[in-house]
Coordinates of N, CA and C in Angstrom, one line a residue:
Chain A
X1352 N -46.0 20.1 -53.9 CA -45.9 18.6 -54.0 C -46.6 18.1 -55.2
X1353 N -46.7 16.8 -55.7 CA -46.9 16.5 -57.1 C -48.2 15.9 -56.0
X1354 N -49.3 16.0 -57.1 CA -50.6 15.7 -57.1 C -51.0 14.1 -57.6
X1355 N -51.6 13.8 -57.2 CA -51.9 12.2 -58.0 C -53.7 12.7 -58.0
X1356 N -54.0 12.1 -59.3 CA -55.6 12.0 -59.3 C -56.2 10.8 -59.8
X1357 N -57.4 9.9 -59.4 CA -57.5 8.6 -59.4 C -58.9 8.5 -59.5
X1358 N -59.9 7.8 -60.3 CA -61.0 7.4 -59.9 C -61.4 7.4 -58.6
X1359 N -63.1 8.0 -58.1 CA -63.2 7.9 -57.0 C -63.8 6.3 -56.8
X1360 N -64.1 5.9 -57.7 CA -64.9 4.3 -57.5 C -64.5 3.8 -59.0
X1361 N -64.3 2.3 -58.7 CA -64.2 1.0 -59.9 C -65.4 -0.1 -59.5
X1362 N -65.7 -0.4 -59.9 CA -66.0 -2.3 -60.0 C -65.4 -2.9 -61.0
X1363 N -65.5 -4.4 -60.3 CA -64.4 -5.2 -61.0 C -65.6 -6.7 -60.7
X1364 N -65.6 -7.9 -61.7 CA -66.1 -8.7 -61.5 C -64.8 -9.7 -61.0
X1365 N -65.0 -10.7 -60.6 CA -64.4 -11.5 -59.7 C -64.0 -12.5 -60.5
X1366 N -62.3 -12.8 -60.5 CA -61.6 -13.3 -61.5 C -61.7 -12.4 -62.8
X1367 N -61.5 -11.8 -62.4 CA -61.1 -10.7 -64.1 C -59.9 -10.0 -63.8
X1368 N -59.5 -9.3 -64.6 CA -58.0 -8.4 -64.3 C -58.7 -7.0 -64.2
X1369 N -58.2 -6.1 -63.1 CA -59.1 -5.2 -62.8 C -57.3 -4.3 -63.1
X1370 N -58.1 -2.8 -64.0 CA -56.9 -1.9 -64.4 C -57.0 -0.6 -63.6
X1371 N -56.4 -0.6 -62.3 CA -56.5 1.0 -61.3 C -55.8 2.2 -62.2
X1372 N -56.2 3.0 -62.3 CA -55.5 4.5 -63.6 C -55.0 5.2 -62.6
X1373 N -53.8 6.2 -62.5 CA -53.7 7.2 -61.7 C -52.6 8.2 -62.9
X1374 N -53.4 9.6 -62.6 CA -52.5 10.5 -63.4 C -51.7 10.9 -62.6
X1375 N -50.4 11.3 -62.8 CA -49.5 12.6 -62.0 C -48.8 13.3 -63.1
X1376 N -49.3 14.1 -63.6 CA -48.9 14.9 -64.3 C -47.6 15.9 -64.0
X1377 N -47.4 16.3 -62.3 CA -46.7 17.0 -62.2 C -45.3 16.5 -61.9
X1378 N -45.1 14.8 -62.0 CA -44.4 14.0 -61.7 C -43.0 14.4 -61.5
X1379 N -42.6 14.2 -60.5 CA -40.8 14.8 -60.9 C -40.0 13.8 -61.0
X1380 N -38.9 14.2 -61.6 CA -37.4 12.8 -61.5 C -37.3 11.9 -60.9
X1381 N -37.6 12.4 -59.5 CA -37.1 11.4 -57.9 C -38.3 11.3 -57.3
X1382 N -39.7 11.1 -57.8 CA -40.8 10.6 -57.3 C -40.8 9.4 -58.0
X1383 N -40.9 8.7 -56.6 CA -41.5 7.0 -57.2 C -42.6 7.0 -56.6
X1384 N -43.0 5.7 -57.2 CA -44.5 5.5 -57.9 C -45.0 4.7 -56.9
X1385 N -46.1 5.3 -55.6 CA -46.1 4.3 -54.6 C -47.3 3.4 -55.1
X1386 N -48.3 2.4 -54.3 CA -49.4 2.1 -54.8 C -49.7 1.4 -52.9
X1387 N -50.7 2.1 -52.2 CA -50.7 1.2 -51.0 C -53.0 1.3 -51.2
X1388 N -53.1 -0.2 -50.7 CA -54.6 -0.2 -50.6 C -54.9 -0.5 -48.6
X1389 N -56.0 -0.3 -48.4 CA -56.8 -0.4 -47.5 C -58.0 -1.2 -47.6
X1390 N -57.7 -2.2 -46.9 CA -59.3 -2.9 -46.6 C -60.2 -2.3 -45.9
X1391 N -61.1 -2.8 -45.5 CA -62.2 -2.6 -44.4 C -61.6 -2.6 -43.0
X1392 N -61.7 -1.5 -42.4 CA -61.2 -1.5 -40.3 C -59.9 -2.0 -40.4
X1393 N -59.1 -2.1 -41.4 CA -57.5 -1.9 -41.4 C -56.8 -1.1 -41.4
X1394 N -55.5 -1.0 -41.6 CA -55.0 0.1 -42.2 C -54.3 -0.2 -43.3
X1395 N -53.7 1.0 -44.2 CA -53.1 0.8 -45.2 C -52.1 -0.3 -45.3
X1396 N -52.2 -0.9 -46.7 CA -51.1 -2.1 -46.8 C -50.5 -1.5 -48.0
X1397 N -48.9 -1.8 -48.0 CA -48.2 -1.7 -49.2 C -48.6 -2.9 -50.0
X1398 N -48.1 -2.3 -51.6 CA -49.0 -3.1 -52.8 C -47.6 -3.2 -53.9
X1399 N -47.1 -2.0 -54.0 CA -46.3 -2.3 -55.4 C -45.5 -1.0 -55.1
X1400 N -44.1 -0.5 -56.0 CA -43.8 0.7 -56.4 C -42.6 0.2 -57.1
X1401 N -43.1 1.8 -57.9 CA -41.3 1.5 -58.9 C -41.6 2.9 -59.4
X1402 N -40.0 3.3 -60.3 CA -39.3 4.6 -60.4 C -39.8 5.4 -62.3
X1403 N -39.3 3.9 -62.7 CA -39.3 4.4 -64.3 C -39.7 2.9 -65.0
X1404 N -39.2 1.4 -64.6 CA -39.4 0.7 -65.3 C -41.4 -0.3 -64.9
X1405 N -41.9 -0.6 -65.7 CA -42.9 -1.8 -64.9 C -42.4 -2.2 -64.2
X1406 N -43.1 -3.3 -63.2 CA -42.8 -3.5 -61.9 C -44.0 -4.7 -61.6
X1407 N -43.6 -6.5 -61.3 CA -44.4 -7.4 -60.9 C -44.0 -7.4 -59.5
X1408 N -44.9 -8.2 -58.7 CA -44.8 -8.8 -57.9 C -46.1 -9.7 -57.2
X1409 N -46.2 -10.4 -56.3 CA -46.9 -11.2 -56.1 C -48.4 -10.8 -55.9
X1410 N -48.2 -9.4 -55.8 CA -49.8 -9.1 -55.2 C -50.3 -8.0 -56.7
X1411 N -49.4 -7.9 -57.7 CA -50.0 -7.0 -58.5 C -48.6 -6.5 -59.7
X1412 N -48.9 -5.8 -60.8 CA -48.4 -5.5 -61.9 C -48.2 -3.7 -61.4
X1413 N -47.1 -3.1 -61.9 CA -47.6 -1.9 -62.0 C -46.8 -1.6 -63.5
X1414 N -47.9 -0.9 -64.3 CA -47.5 0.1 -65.7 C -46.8 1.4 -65.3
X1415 N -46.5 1.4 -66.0 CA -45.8 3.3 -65.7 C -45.8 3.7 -67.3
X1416 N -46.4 5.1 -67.7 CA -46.2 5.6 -68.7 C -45.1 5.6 -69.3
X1417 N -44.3 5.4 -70.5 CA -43.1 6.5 -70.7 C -42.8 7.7 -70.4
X1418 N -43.6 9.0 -70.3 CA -43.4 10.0 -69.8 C -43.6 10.3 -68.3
X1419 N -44.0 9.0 -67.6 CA -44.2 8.8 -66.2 C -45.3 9.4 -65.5
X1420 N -46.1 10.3 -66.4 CA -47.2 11.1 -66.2 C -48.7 10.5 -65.9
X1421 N -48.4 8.9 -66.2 CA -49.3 8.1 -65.3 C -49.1 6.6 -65.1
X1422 N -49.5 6.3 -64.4 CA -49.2 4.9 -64.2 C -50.7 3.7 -64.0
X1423 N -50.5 2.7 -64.2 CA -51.8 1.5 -63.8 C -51.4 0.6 -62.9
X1424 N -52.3 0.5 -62.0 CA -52.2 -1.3 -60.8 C -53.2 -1.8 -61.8
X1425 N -52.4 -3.2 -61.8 CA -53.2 -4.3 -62.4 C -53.4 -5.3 -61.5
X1426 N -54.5 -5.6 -60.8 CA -54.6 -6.9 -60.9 C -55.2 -7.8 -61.4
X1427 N -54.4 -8.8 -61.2 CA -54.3 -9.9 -62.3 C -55.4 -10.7 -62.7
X1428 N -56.2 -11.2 -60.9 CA -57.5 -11.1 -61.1 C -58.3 -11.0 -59.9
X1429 N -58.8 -10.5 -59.7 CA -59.7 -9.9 -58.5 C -60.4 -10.9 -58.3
X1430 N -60.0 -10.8 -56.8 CA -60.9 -11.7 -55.5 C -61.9 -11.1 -54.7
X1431 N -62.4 -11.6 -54.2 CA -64.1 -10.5 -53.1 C -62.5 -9.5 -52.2
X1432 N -61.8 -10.4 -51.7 CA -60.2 -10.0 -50.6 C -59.6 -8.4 -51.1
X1433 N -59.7 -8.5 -52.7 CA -59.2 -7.0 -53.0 C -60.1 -5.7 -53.1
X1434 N -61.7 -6.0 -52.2 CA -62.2 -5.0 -52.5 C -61.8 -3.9 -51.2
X1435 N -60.9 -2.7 -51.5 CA -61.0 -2.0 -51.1 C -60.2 -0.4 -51.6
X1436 N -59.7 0.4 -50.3 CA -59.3 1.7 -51.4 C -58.3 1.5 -51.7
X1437 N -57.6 1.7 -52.9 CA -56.3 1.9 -53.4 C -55.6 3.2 -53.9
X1438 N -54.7 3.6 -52.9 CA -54.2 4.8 -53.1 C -52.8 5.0 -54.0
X1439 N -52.7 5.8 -54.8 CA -51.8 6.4 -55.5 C -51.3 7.0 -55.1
X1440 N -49.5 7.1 -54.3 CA -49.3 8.2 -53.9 C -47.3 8.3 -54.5
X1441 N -46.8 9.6 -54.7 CA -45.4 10.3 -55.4 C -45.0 9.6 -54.1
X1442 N -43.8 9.4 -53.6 CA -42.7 9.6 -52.7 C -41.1 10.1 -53.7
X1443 N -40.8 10.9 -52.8 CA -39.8 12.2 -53.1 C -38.6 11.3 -52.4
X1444 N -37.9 10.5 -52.6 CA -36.6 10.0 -51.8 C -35.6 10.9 -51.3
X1445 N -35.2 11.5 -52.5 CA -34.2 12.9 -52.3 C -34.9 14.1 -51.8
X1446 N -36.0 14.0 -51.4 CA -36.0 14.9 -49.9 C -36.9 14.5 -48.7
X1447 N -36.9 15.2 -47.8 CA -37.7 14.8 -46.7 C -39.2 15.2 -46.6
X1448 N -39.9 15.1 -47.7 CA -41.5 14.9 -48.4 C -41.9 13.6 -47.8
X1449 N -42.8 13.7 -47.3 CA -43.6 12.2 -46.9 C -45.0 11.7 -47.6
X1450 N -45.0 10.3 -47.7 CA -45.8 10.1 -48.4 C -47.3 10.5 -48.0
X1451 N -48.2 11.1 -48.9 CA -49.4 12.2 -48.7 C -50.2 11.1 -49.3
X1452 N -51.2 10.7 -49.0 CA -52.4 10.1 -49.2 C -53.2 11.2 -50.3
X1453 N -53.7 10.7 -51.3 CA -54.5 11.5 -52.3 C -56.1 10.8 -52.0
X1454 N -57.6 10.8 -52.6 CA -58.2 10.5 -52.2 C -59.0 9.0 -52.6
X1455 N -57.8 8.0 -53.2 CA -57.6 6.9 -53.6 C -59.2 6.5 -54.4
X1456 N -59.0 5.3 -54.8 CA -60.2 4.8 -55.3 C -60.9 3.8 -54.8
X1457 N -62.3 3.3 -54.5 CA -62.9 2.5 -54.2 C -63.3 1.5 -55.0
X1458 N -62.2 0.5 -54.3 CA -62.5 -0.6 -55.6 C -63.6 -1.9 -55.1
X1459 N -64.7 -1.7 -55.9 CA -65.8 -3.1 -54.9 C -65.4 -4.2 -56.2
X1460 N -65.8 -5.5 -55.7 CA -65.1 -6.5 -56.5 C -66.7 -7.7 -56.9
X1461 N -67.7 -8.0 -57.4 CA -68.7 -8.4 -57.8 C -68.5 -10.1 -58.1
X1462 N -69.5 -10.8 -57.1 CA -69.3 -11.6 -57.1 C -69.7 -12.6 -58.1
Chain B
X621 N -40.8 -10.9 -38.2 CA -42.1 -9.8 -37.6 C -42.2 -8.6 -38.2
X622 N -42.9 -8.5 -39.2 CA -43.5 -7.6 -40.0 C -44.9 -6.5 -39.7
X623 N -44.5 -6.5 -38.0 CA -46.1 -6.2 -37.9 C -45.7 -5.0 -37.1
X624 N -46.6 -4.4 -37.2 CA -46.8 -2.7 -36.1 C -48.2 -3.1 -35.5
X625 N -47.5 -3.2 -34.0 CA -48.9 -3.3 -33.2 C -49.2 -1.9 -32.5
X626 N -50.6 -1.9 -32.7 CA -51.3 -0.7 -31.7 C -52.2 -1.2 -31.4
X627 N -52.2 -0.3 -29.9 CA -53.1 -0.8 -28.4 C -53.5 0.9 -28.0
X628 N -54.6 0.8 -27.7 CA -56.0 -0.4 -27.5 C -56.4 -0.1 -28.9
X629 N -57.1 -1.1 -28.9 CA -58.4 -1.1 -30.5 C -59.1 0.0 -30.5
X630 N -59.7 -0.2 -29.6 CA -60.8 1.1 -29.6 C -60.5 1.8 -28.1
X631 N -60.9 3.2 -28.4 CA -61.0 4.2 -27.0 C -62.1 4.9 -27.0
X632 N -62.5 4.9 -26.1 CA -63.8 5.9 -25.5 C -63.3 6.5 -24.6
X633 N -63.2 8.5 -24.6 CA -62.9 9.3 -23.6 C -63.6 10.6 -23.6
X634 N -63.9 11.1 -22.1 CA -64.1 12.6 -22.3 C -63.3 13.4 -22.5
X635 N -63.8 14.6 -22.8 CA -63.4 16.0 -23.1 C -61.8 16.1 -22.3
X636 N -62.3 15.3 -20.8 CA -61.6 16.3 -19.7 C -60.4 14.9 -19.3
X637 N -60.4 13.8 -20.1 CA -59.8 13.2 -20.0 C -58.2 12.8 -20.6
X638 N -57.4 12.1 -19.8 CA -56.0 12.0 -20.1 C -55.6 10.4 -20.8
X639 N -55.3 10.2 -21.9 CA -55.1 8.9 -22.4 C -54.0 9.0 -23.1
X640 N -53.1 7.6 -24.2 CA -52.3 6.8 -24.5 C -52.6 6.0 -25.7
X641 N -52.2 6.3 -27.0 CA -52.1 5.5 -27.9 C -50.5 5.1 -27.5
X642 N -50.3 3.6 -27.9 CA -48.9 3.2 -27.8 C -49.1 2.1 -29.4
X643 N -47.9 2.4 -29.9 CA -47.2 1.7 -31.1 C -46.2 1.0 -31.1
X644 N -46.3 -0.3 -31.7 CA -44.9 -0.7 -31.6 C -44.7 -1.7 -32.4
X645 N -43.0 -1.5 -33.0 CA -42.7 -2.6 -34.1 C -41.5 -3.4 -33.6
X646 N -40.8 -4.2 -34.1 CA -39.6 -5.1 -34.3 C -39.0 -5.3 -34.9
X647 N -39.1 -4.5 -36.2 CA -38.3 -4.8 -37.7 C -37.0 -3.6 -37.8
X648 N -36.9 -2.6 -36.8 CA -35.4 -2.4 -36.5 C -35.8 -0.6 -37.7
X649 N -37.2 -0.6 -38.2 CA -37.6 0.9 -38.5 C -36.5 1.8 -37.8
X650 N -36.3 3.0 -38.5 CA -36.3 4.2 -37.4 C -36.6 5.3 -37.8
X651 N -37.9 5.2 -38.4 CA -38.4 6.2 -39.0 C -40.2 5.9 -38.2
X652 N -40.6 6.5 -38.1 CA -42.7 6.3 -37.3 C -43.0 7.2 -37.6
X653 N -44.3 7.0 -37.9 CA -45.5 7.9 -38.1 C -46.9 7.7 -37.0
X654 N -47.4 8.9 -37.1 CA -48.7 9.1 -36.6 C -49.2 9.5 -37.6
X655 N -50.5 8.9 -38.2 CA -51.5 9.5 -39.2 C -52.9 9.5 -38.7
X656 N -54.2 10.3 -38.7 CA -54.9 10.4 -38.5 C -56.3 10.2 -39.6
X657 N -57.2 9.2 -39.4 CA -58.2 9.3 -40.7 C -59.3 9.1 -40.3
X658 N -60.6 10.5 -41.2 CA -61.3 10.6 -40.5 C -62.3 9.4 -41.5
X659 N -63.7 9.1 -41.3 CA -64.2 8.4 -42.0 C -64.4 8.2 -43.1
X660 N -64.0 7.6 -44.4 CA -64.4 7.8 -45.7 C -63.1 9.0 -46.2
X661 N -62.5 9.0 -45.8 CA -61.2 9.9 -45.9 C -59.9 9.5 -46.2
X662 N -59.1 10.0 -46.7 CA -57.5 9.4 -46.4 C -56.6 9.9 -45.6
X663 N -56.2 9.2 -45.0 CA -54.8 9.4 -43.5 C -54.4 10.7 -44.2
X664 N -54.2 11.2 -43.0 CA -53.6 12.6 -43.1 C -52.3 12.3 -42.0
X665 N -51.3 13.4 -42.5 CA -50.0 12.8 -41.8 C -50.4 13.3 -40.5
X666 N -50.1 13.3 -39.4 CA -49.8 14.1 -37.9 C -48.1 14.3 -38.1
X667 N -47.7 13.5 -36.9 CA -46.3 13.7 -36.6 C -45.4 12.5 -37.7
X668 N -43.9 12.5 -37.9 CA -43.0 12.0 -38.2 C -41.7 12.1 -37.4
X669 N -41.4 10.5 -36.8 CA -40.1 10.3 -36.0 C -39.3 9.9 -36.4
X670 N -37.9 10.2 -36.7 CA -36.9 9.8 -37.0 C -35.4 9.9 -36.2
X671 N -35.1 8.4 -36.2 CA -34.1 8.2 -34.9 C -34.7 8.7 -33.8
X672 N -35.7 8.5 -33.3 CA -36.4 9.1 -32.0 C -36.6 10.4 -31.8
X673 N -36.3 11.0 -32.8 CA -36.5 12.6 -32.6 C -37.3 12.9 -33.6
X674 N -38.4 14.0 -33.2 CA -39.3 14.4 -33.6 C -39.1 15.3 -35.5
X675 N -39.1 15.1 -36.4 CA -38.6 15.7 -37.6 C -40.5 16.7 -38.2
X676 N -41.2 16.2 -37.8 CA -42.1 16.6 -38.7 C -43.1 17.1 -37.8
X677 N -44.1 17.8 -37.7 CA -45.0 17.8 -37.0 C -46.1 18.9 -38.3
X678 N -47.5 18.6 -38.7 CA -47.9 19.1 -39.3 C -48.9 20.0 -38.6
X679 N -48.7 20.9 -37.8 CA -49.7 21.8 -37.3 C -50.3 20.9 -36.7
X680 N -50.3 20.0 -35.5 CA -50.6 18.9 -35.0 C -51.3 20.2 -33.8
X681 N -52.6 20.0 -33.1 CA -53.1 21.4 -32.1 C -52.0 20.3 -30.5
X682 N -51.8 21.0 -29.7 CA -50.9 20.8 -28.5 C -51.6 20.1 -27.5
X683 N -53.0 19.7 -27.8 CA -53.9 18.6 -26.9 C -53.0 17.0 -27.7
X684 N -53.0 16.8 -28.7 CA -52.0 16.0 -29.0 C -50.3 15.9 -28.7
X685 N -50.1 14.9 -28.1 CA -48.5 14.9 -27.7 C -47.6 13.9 -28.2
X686 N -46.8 13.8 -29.1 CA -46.4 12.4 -29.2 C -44.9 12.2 -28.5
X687 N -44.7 10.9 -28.2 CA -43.2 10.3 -27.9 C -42.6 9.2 -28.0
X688 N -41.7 9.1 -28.6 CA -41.2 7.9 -28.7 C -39.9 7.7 -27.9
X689 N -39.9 6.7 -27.1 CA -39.3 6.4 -25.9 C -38.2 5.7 -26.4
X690 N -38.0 4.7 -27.2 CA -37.0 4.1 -27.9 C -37.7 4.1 -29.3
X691 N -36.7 3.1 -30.0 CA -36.5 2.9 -31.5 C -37.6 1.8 -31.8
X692 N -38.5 1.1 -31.3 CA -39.4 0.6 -31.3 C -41.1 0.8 -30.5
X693 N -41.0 2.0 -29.7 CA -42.0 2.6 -29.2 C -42.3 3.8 -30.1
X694 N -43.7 4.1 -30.0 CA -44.6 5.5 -30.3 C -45.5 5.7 -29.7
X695 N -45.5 6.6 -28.4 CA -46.9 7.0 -28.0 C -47.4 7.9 -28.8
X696 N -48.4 8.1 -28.4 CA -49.4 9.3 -28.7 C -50.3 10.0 -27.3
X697 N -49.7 10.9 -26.9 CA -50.6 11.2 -25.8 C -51.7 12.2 -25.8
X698 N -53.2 12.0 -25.3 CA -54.1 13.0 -25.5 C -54.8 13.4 -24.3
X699 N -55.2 14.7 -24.4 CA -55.3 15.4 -23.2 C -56.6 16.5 -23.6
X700 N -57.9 16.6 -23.4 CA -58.6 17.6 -23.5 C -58.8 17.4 -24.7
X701 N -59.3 16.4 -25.5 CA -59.8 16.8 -26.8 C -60.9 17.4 -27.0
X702 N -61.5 17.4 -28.2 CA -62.6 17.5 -28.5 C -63.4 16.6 -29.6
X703 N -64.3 16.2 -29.8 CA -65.6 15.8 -30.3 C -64.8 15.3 -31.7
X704 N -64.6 16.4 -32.3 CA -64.5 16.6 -33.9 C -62.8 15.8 -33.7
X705 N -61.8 15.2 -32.8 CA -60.8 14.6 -32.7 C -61.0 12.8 -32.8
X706 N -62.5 12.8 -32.8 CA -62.6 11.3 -33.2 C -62.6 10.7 -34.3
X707 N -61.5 10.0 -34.3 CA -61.0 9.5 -35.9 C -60.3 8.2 -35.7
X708 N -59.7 7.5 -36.8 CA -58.9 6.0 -36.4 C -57.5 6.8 -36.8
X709 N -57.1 6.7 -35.5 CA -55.4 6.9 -35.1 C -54.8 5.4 -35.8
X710 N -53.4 5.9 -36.6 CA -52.7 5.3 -37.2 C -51.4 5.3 -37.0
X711 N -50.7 4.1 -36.7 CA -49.3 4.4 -36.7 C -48.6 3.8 -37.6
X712 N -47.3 3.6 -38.3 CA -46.6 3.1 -39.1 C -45.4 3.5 -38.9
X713 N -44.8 2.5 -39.6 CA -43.4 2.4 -39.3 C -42.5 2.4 -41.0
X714 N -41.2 3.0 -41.4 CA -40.7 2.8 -42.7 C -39.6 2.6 -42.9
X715 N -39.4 1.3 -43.6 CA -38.2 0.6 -43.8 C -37.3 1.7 -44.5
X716 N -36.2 1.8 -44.9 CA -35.4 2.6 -45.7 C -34.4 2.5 -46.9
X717 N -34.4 3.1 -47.5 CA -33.4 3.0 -49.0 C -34.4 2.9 -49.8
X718 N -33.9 2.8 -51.4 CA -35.2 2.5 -52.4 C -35.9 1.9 -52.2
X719 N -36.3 0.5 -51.6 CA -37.0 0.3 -51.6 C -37.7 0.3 -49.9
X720 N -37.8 1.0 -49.8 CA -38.4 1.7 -49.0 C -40.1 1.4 -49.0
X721 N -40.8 1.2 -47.6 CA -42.2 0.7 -47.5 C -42.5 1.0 -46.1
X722 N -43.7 1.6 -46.0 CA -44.6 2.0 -44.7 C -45.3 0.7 -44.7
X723 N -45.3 0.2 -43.1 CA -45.8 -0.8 -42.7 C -46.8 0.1 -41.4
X724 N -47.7 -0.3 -41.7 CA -49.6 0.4 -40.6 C -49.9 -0.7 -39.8
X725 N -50.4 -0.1 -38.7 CA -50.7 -1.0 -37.8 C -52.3 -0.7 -38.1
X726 N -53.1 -1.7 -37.4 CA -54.5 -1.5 -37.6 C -55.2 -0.3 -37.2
X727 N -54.5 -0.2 -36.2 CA -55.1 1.5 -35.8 C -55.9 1.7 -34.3
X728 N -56.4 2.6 -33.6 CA -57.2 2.5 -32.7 C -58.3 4.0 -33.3
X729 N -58.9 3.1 -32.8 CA -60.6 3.8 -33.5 C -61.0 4.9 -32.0
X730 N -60.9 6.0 -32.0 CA -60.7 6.9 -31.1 C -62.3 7.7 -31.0
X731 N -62.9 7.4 -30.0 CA -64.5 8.2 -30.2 C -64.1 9.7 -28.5
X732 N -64.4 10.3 -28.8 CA -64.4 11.6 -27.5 C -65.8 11.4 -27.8
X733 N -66.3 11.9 -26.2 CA -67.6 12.5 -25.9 C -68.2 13.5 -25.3

């Protein structure tokens, strides 16, 4: 399975645009680009994904490399609300691979 | 309704005891997951349901049992754990086609004693 590796910790000050890094170097064709975070005593929430092009939507930006071998979550600007982990993870559409949690990043957000 | 509920929040059980995680959505999923995470950790898969039948099981030990009764139920049934099985049980549910998205319920925070 394709690997994702990600900072184990960020800070971000509050109202700034905060840039999450994730490499996957071993990227294949038909892995898209997930991005799900976790708060505190929640569970994971979906955030963003896409294949090959950038990708907005209401809760965040995602970059994608040209060679696809990494991608960035951007948000746009960090609230105290977005401190938590943000996981980077492949999903394999064309096969029955399920999405694998890597050991995401801890994002604290500075008030 | 966008939500995956799981019941109970929290469990406290012995060793020698028999319990019930139950999951459940309304967004017409037919795909569920059990994930398990231990503190400071990231969800690790358990089982995967599809159309109610069992498709995945990752070396899940046989004190864990799961079922899903219909297209909007997931149990989880446990029986004889042990100590080191206290973790926050996860369930989720995943829409399908490209854009495709796992929706998590809060979880039940699972202590054995």
């Amino acid at each position: 399975d394709a690997k994702t590796t990600q900072p184990n910790s960020m800070e971000s000050n509050e109202e700034e645009p905060v840039h999450l890094p994730c490499n996957h170097s071993t990227i294949s064709g038909t892995d898209y680009i997930h991005w799900y975070r976790q708060l505190p005593s929640q569970g994971p929430e979906y955030v963003i994904h896409g294949l090959t092009s950038n990708v907005n939507n209401r809760m965040a930006s995602l970059a994608i490399a040209e060679d696809r071998k990494s991608s960035t979550l951007i948000l746009h600007r960090a609230t105290l609300r977005d401190a938590a982990v943000y996981y980077c993870i492949l999903r394999d559409t064309a096969s029955a691979r399920q999405l694998t949690f890597g050991s995401g990043t801890q994002l604290t957000v500075l008030p | 309704d966008t939500e995956v509920t799981q019941t109970p929040k929290h469990l406290v059980m012995g060793m020698t005891n028999k319990k019930s995680l139950k999951c459940e959505q309304h967004m017409g999923h037919r795909a569920m997951y059990w994930y398990k995470q231990k503190a400071k950790k990231p969800p690790e898969l358990m089982f995967v349901y599809s159309y109610e039948k069992l498709s995945i099981n990752e070396s899940v030990p046989s004190r864990f049992s799961p079922e899903c009764p219909n297209s909007s139920l997931l149990n989880l049934h446990l029986h004889a754990l042990q100590p080191e099985d206290s973790a926050l049980y996860l369930c989720a549910s995943r829409s399908q086609g490209t854009n495709e998205k796992l929706f998590f319920g809060s979880g039940t925070q699972l202590s054995v004693l």
